[in-house]
Tab-separated table of C-alpha atoms in Angstrom:
chain	number	residue	atom	x	y	z
A	1	MET	CA	-4.665	19.279	14.551
A	2	ARG	CA	-3.053	17.611	11.532
A	3	ARG	CA	-5.174	14.866	9.922
A	4	PHE	CA	-3.783	12.064	7.779
A	5	LYS	CA	-5.816	10.633	4.906
A	6	LYS	CA	-3.751	7.469	5.104
A	7	PHE	CA	-1.933	5.873	7.988
A	8	TYR	CA	0.071	2.723	7.340
A	9	ILE	CA	0.488	0.116	10.070
A	10	GLU	CA	2.786	-2.753	9.179
A	11	ILE	CA	1.384	-5.793	10.985
A	12	THR	CA	4.126	-8.140	9.791
A	13	SER	CA	7.476	-7.808	8.037
A	14	VAL	CA	7.192	-11.382	6.712
A	15	CYS	CA	6.053	-12.319	3.204
A	16	ASN	CA	5.319	-15.702	1.652
A	17	LEU	CA	6.604	-14.595	-1.766
A	18	ALA	CA	9.915	-13.218	-3.019
A	19	CYS	CA	8.887	-10.883	-5.832
A	20	THR	CA	11.546	-9.310	-8.010
A	21	PHE	CA	10.011	-5.842	-7.650
A	22	CYS	CA	10.019	-5.918	-3.837
A	23	PRO	CA	13.436	-5.944	-2.130
A	24	GLU	CA	13.665	-8.280	0.832
A	25	THR	CA	13.620	-6.481	4.155
A	26	LYS	CA	16.732	-6.683	6.293
A	27	ARG	CA	14.669	-6.124	9.425
A	28	GLN	CA	13.841	-8.808	11.960
A	29	ALA	CA	10.834	-10.961	11.120
A	30	GLN	CA	7.994	-9.915	13.407
A	31	PHE	CA	4.227	-9.974	13.814
A	32	LEU	CA	2.448	-7.112	15.562
A	33	GLN	CA	0.585	-8.381	18.609
A	34	PRO	CA	-3.056	-7.308	19.108
A	35	GLU	CA	-2.274	-5.519	22.389
A	36	ARG	CA	0.364	-3.327	20.757
A	37	PHE	CA	-1.853	-2.806	17.717
A	38	SER	CA	-4.610	-1.557	20.012
A	39	ARG	CA	-2.274	0.913	21.702
A	40	ILE	CA	-1.078	2.217	18.337
A	41	LEU	CA	-4.686	2.899	17.334
A	42	ASP	CA	-5.210	4.837	20.555
A	43	GLU	CA	-2.139	6.944	19.773
A	44	ILE	CA	-3.150	7.811	16.210
A	45	LYS	CA	-6.914	8.153	16.752
A	46	PRO	CA	-6.851	11.970	16.940
A	47	TYR	CA	-5.081	12.088	13.564
A	48	THR	CA	-6.920	9.635	11.308
A	49	ASP	CA	-9.703	7.101	11.014
A	50	SER	CA	-8.342	5.330	7.917
A	51	ILE	CA	-5.583	2.744	8.274
A	52	TYR	CA	-3.699	0.557	5.815
A	53	LEU	CA	-2.344	-2.713	7.178
A	54	HIS	CA	0.859	-2.929	5.197
A	55	VAL	CA	4.221	-1.453	4.386
A	56	LYS	CA	6.335	-4.533	3.755
A	57	GLY	CA	5.181	-8.083	4.414
A	58	GLU	CA	1.997	-9.967	3.532
A	59	PRO	CA	-0.860	-8.970	5.895
A	60	LEU	CA	-2.765	-12.228	5.421
A	61	LEU	CA	0.130	-14.115	7.004
A	62	HIS	CA	-0.856	-12.577	10.334
A	63	PRO	CA	-2.533	-15.365	12.331
A	64	LYS	CA	-4.811	-12.897	14.130
A	65	ILE	CA	-5.869	-10.702	11.224
A	66	ASP	CA	-9.497	-11.204	12.254
A	67	ARG	CA	-8.766	-9.902	15.752
A	68	LEU	CA	-6.995	-6.846	14.347
A	69	LEU	CA	-10.072	-6.085	12.238
A	70	GLU	CA	-12.310	-6.415	15.271
A	71	ILE	CA	-10.116	-4.060	17.307
A	72	SER	CA	-10.145	-1.584	14.428
A	73	HIS	CA	-13.929	-1.610	14.309
A	74	ASP	CA	-14.229	-1.210	18.072
A	75	LYS	CA	-12.047	1.909	17.890
A	76	GLY	CA	-13.814	3.434	14.881
A	77	PHE	CA	-11.273	2.789	12.112
A	78	LYS	CA	-11.830	1.758	8.511
A	79	VAL	CA	-9.251	-0.711	7.212
A	80	ASN	CA	-7.592	-1.099	3.818
A	81	ILE	CA	-5.473	-4.161	3.061
A	82	THR	CA	-3.042	-4.757	0.208
A	83	SER	CA	-2.289	-8.428	-0.441
A	84	ASN	CA	-0.791	-10.711	-3.046
A	85	GLY	CA	-3.977	-12.774	-2.715
A	86	THR	CA	-2.327	-16.176	-2.420
A	87	LEU	CA	-3.607	-16.848	1.112
A	88	LEU	CA	-7.288	-16.008	0.663
A	89	HIS	CA	-8.309	-19.650	1.030
A	90	LYS	CA	-6.971	-19.612	4.592
A	91	ASN	CA	-8.408	-16.229	5.540
A	92	ARG	CA	-11.792	-15.947	3.846
A	93	ASP	CA	-13.787	-16.336	7.061
A	94	LYS	CA	-11.420	-14.022	8.933
A	95	LEU	CA	-12.071	-11.206	6.468
A	96	LEU	CA	-15.623	-11.415	5.202
A	97	GLY	CA	-18.267	-9.916	7.430
A	98	LYS	CA	-15.815	-7.705	9.317
A	99	PRO	CA	-17.404	-4.215	9.351
A	100	ALA	CA	-14.040	-2.443	9.601
A	101	LEU	CA	-12.866	-3.809	6.239
A	102	ARG	CA	-13.344	-1.040	3.675
A	103	GLN	CA	-11.089	-2.009	0.764
A	104	MET	CA	-8.830	-4.802	-0.423
A	105	ASN	CA	-6.133	-4.287	-3.036
A	106	PHE	CA	-4.779	-7.346	-4.819
A	107	SER	CA	-1.371	-7.159	-6.495
A	108	LEU	CA	-2.011	-9.477	-9.447
A	109	HIS	CA	1.442	-8.641	-10.800
A	110	SER	CA	2.815	-10.691	-7.887
A	111	PHE	CA	2.261	-13.870	-9.912
A	112	ASP	CA	4.729	-12.988	-12.637
A	113	GLY	CA	6.945	-11.101	-10.203
A	114	HIS	CA	7.517	-14.233	-8.110
A	115	PRO	CA	9.801	-16.792	-9.784
A	116	GLY	CA	8.299	-20.248	-9.605
A	117	SER	CA	4.635	-19.225	-9.621
A	118	THR	CA	2.373	-21.813	-11.231
A	119	ASP	CA	-1.287	-21.985	-12.335
A	120	LYS	CA	-2.035	-18.366	-13.196
A	121	GLU	CA	-5.617	-19.250	-14.116
A	122	GLY	CA	-6.263	-20.798	-10.718
A	123	TYR	CA	-4.606	-17.912	-8.895
A	124	VAL	CA	-6.535	-15.158	-10.666
A	125	THR	CA	-9.905	-16.919	-10.488
A	126	SER	CA	-9.492	-17.557	-6.754
A	127	VAL	CA	-8.883	-13.854	-6.186
A	128	LEU	CA	-11.886	-12.974	-8.348
A	129	ASP	CA	-14.174	-15.426	-6.520
A	130	PHE	CA	-13.309	-13.741	-3.239
A	131	ALA	CA	-13.549	-10.253	-4.764
A	132	LYS	CA	-17.020	-10.845	-6.164
A	133	GLU	CA	-18.360	-12.150	-2.858
A	134	ALA	CA	-16.690	-9.426	-0.803
A	135	ALA	CA	-18.034	-6.682	-3.055
A	136	ALA	CA	-21.553	-8.000	-3.638
A	137	GLU	CA	-22.378	-9.353	-0.195
A	138	HIS	CA	-20.231	-7.240	2.133
A	139	GLY	CA	-19.764	-3.922	0.328
A	140	VAL	CA	-15.968	-4.144	0.234
A	141	LEU	CA	-14.198	-2.094	-2.424
A	142	ILE	CA	-11.828	-4.137	-4.569
A	143	SER	CA	-8.806	-2.889	-6.508
A	144	LEU	CA	-7.143	-5.413	-8.818
A	145	ARG	CA	-3.637	-4.155	-9.560
A	146	LEU	CA	-1.324	-4.776	-12.476
A	147	TRP	CA	1.586	-2.537	-11.552
A	148	ASN	CA	4.117	-4.038	-13.937
A	149	LEU	CA	4.148	-1.661	-16.904
A	150	THR	CA	7.378	-0.259	-18.311
A	151	GLU	CA	7.568	3.196	-19.865
A	152	ASP	CA	6.443	1.842	-23.244
A	153	ASN	CA	5.151	-1.612	-22.173
A	154	ALA	CA	6.511	-2.749	-25.497
A	155	THR	CA	7.959	-6.205	-25.082
A	156	ASN	CA	6.083	-9.286	-26.194
A	157	LEU	CA	6.655	-10.895	-22.806
A	158	GLU	CA	5.025	-8.002	-20.925
A	159	ARG	CA	2.062	-7.906	-23.283
A	160	ARG	CA	1.585	-11.671	-23.145
A	161	ARG	CA	1.743	-11.832	-19.358
A	162	ASN	CA	-0.856	-9.138	-18.902
A	163	ARG	CA	-3.024	-10.364	-21.766
A	164	GLU	CA	-3.380	-13.698	-19.971
A	165	VAL	CA	-4.718	-11.922	-16.885
A	166	LEU	CA	-6.878	-9.523	-18.880
A	167	THR	CA	-8.429	-12.406	-20.808
A	168	ILE	CA	-9.507	-13.993	-17.529
A	169	LEU	CA	-10.934	-10.683	-16.301
A	170	GLU	CA	-12.861	-10.124	-19.521
A	171	ARG	CA	-14.325	-13.622	-19.309
A	172	GLU	CA	-15.143	-13.610	-15.602
A	173	PHE	CA	-16.879	-10.220	-15.747
A	174	GLY	CA	-18.540	-10.801	-19.114
A	175	LEU	CA	-16.954	-7.733	-20.708
A	176	ASP	CA	-17.873	-7.010	-24.311
A	177	TYR	CA	-14.711	-4.982	-24.942
A	178	ALA	CA	-10.958	-5.463	-24.756
A	179	ILE	CA	-9.576	-3.887	-21.602
A	180	GLU	CA	-6.594	-2.432	-23.515
A	181	ASP	CA	-9.035	-0.332	-25.560
A	182	ARG	CA	-10.143	1.514	-22.406
A	183	PHE	CA	-6.828	1.574	-20.596
A	184	GLU	CA	-5.706	4.773	-18.922
A	185	ARG	CA	-2.544	4.420	-16.893
A	186	GLY	CA	-3.107	5.143	-13.214
A	187	LYS	CA	-6.898	5.314	-13.525
A	188	GLY	CA	-9.267	2.640	-12.346
A	189	LEU	CA	-11.391	0.781	-14.870
A	190	LYS	CA	-14.696	-0.373	-13.399
A	191	LEU	CA	-15.238	-4.087	-14.030
A	192	ALA	CA	-18.293	-4.533	-11.809
A	193	ASP	CA	-19.974	-2.772	-8.937
A	194	ARG	CA	-17.236	-1.918	-6.402
A	195	ILE	CA	-14.550	-3.817	-8.371
A	196	TYR	CA	-11.869	-1.930	-10.320
A	197	LEU	CA	-8.738	-2.699	-12.305
A	198	ASN	CA	-5.725	-0.401	-11.943
A	199	GLN	CA	-2.686	-0.580	-14.227
A	200	ASP	CA	0.485	1.396	-13.632
A	201	HIS	CA	4.256	1.339	-13.931
A	202	GLU	CA	6.255	-1.131	-11.888
A	203	PHE	CA	6.646	0.152	-8.354
A	204	LYS	CA	10.214	0.958	-7.301
A	205	TRP	CA	11.181	1.304	-3.662
A	206	PRO	CA	13.488	4.246	-2.938
A	207	LYS	CA	16.903	3.336	-1.590
A	208	LEU	CA	20.020	5.154	-0.485
A	209	THR	CA	22.149	3.611	-3.239
A	210	GLU	CA	20.162	5.395	-5.963
A	211	GLN	CA	21.376	8.604	-7.585
A	212	GLU	CA	20.418	11.761	-5.721
A	213	ASP	CA	18.358	14.453	-7.450
A	214	GLU	CA	18.692	18.232	-7.164
A	215	GLY	CA	16.941	18.311	-3.798
A	216	ARG	CA	14.012	20.464	-4.832
A	217	GLY	CA	10.355	19.423	-4.838
A	218	PHE	CA	7.364	18.418	-2.793
A	219	CYS	CA	5.855	15.313	-1.210
A	220	HIS	CA	2.731	14.517	0.805
A	221	ALA	CA	4.729	12.637	3.446
A	222	LEU	CA	3.725	13.801	6.964
A	223	ARG	CA	1.127	16.007	5.279
A	224	ASN	CA	-1.560	13.467	4.440
A	225	GLN	CA	0.173	10.216	5.349
A	226	ALA	CA	2.493	8.588	7.854
A	227	GLY	CA	3.212	5.061	9.006
A	228	VAL	CA	4.575	2.795	11.676
A	229	LEU	CA	6.633	-0.338	11.078
A	230	VAL	CA	6.034	-3.593	12.908
A	231	ASP	CA	8.662	-2.774	15.543
A	232	GLY	CA	7.052	0.590	16.305
A	233	THR	CA	9.312	2.795	14.181
A	234	VAL	CA	7.367	5.800	12.900
A	235	VAL	CA	8.126	6.670	9.247
A	236	PRO	CA	6.884	9.586	7.137
A	237	CYS	CA	5.355	7.516	4.342
A	238	CYS	CA	4.667	4.001	3.065
A	239	LEU	CA	7.771	4.030	0.841
A	240	ASP	CA	10.260	3.967	3.712
A	241	GLY	CA	10.102	0.205	4.037
A	242	GLU	CA	13.339	-0.086	5.995
A	243	GLY	CA	12.797	2.740	8.470
A	244	VAL	CA	15.628	4.865	7.110
A	245	ILE	CA	13.829	8.037	8.219
A	246	ASN	CA	13.293	6.918	11.795
A	247	LEU	CA	11.195	9.597	13.496
A	248	GLY	CA	10.919	7.748	16.792
A	249	ASN	CA	9.294	4.664	18.253
A	250	ILE	CA	5.586	4.779	19.034
A	251	HIS	CA	6.049	2.207	21.817
A	252	ASP	CA	8.480	4.514	23.610
A	253	LYS	CA	7.105	7.988	22.934
A	254	PRO	CA	3.641	9.485	22.261
A	255	PHE	CA	2.853	9.816	18.569
A	256	ARG	CA	2.142	13.519	19.042
A	257	GLU	CA	5.673	14.136	20.277
A	258	ILE	CA	7.144	12.137	17.409
A	259	ILE	CA	5.447	14.027	14.575
A	260	GLU	CA	6.083	17.350	16.303
A	261	GLY	CA	9.727	16.415	16.902
A	262	GLU	CA	12.747	18.083	15.345
A	263	ARG	CA	13.341	15.640	12.463
A	264	ALA	CA	9.670	15.429	11.437
A	265	THR	CA	9.242	19.215	11.636
A	266	ARG	CA	12.373	19.844	9.585
A	267	MET	CA	11.124	17.467	6.900
A	268	TYR	CA	7.588	18.894	6.851
A	269	ASP	CA	8.765	22.520	6.707
A	270	GLY	CA	11.291	21.638	4.040
A	271	PHE	CA	8.614	20.315	1.706
A	272	SER	CA	6.577	23.460	2.354
A	273	ARG	CA	9.535	25.365	0.858
A	274	ARG	CA	9.991	22.722	-1.876
A	275	GLU	CA	13.268	21.791	-0.216
A	276	VAL	CA	14.069	18.091	0.247
A	277	VAL	CA	15.987	17.684	3.486
A	278	GLU	CA	16.155	13.877	3.820
A	279	GLU	CA	18.634	11.880	1.755
A	280	LEU	CA	16.180	9.050	1.052
A	281	CYS	CA	13.646	11.547	-0.281
A	282	ARG	CA	16.236	12.975	-2.677
A	283	LYS	CA	16.595	9.442	-4.060
A	284	CYS	CA	12.869	8.704	-4.394
A	285	GLY	CA	11.504	8.666	-7.923
A	286	TYR	CA	7.916	8.594	-6.711
A	287	ARG	CA	8.307	12.044	-5.143
A	288	GLN	CA	9.086	13.489	-8.558
A	289	ARG	CA	5.459	12.937	-9.594
A	290	PHE	CA	4.439	15.940	-7.503
A	291	ASN	CA	5.287	18.994	-9.614
A	292	LEU	CA	3.588	21.497	-7.357
A	293	GLU	CA	4.371	25.150	-7.049
A	294	PRO	CA	4.778	26.614	-3.566
A	295	ALA	CA	1.358	28.278	-3.806
A	296	ASP	CA	-0.230	24.863	-4.370
A	297	VAL	CA	1.179	23.432	-1.139
A	298	ARG	CA	-0.947	23.846	1.930
A	299	ALA	CA	1.195	24.220	4.999
């Protein structure tokens, strides 16, 4: 049976920020109810034990995030959450001490990506206070993300914005070096036990209006990851934030039938041949990172 390293469950399509790098969803605003969340976990249990509570939306807006973590633990899942970190003060007690919580990723670039943000010092230090406690006392892995680099990261504005954050990190963790001196794009820099900084290029969501490529290549979609949107739409990866590649609805059909269905099979087999069959995939820049030869792809 196919096993997914990552399975994304969008628990809300609502976000409290409007970041320039994240296009607003055109889907209906919804929150996934615990009963439906529980049934989704039952459906995907044979395929994974690692779930990520996001696609679009801000997970910490969910009023029952603590209950979702409890259900996850009861069913044997480890949970990873990606958040902008602005709502930690309201959710600290709902998160800490939950055995299902494995990792939290904080998008620190959200501050500068959201017009109107104020008090960067207060924002970053509040995230770090939570991160230190979660890591030291509860064993949670922490990834602090600055995914706002350009190809050359050359402008004064970009350098100044990140330098402000890096200065806070260097101070708060007592580092005796400048983070830039040890920077490797895409690789985590250990700041403390179980706390890492990751810097990478600005994330770009694929969309149908982008230019189409030659239609050759590979992707791990449906091979080591899949996802389900808040309304139950099953998608092949976490980049299909609008459900363009709708494989079926997990509330209407068993997950097994969906991923063994005609559209999913055609997509999976296509990537095995390095043939991109879906239009959205031919317009996805992220897919182009995988320059694998056919012999490297495990069917």
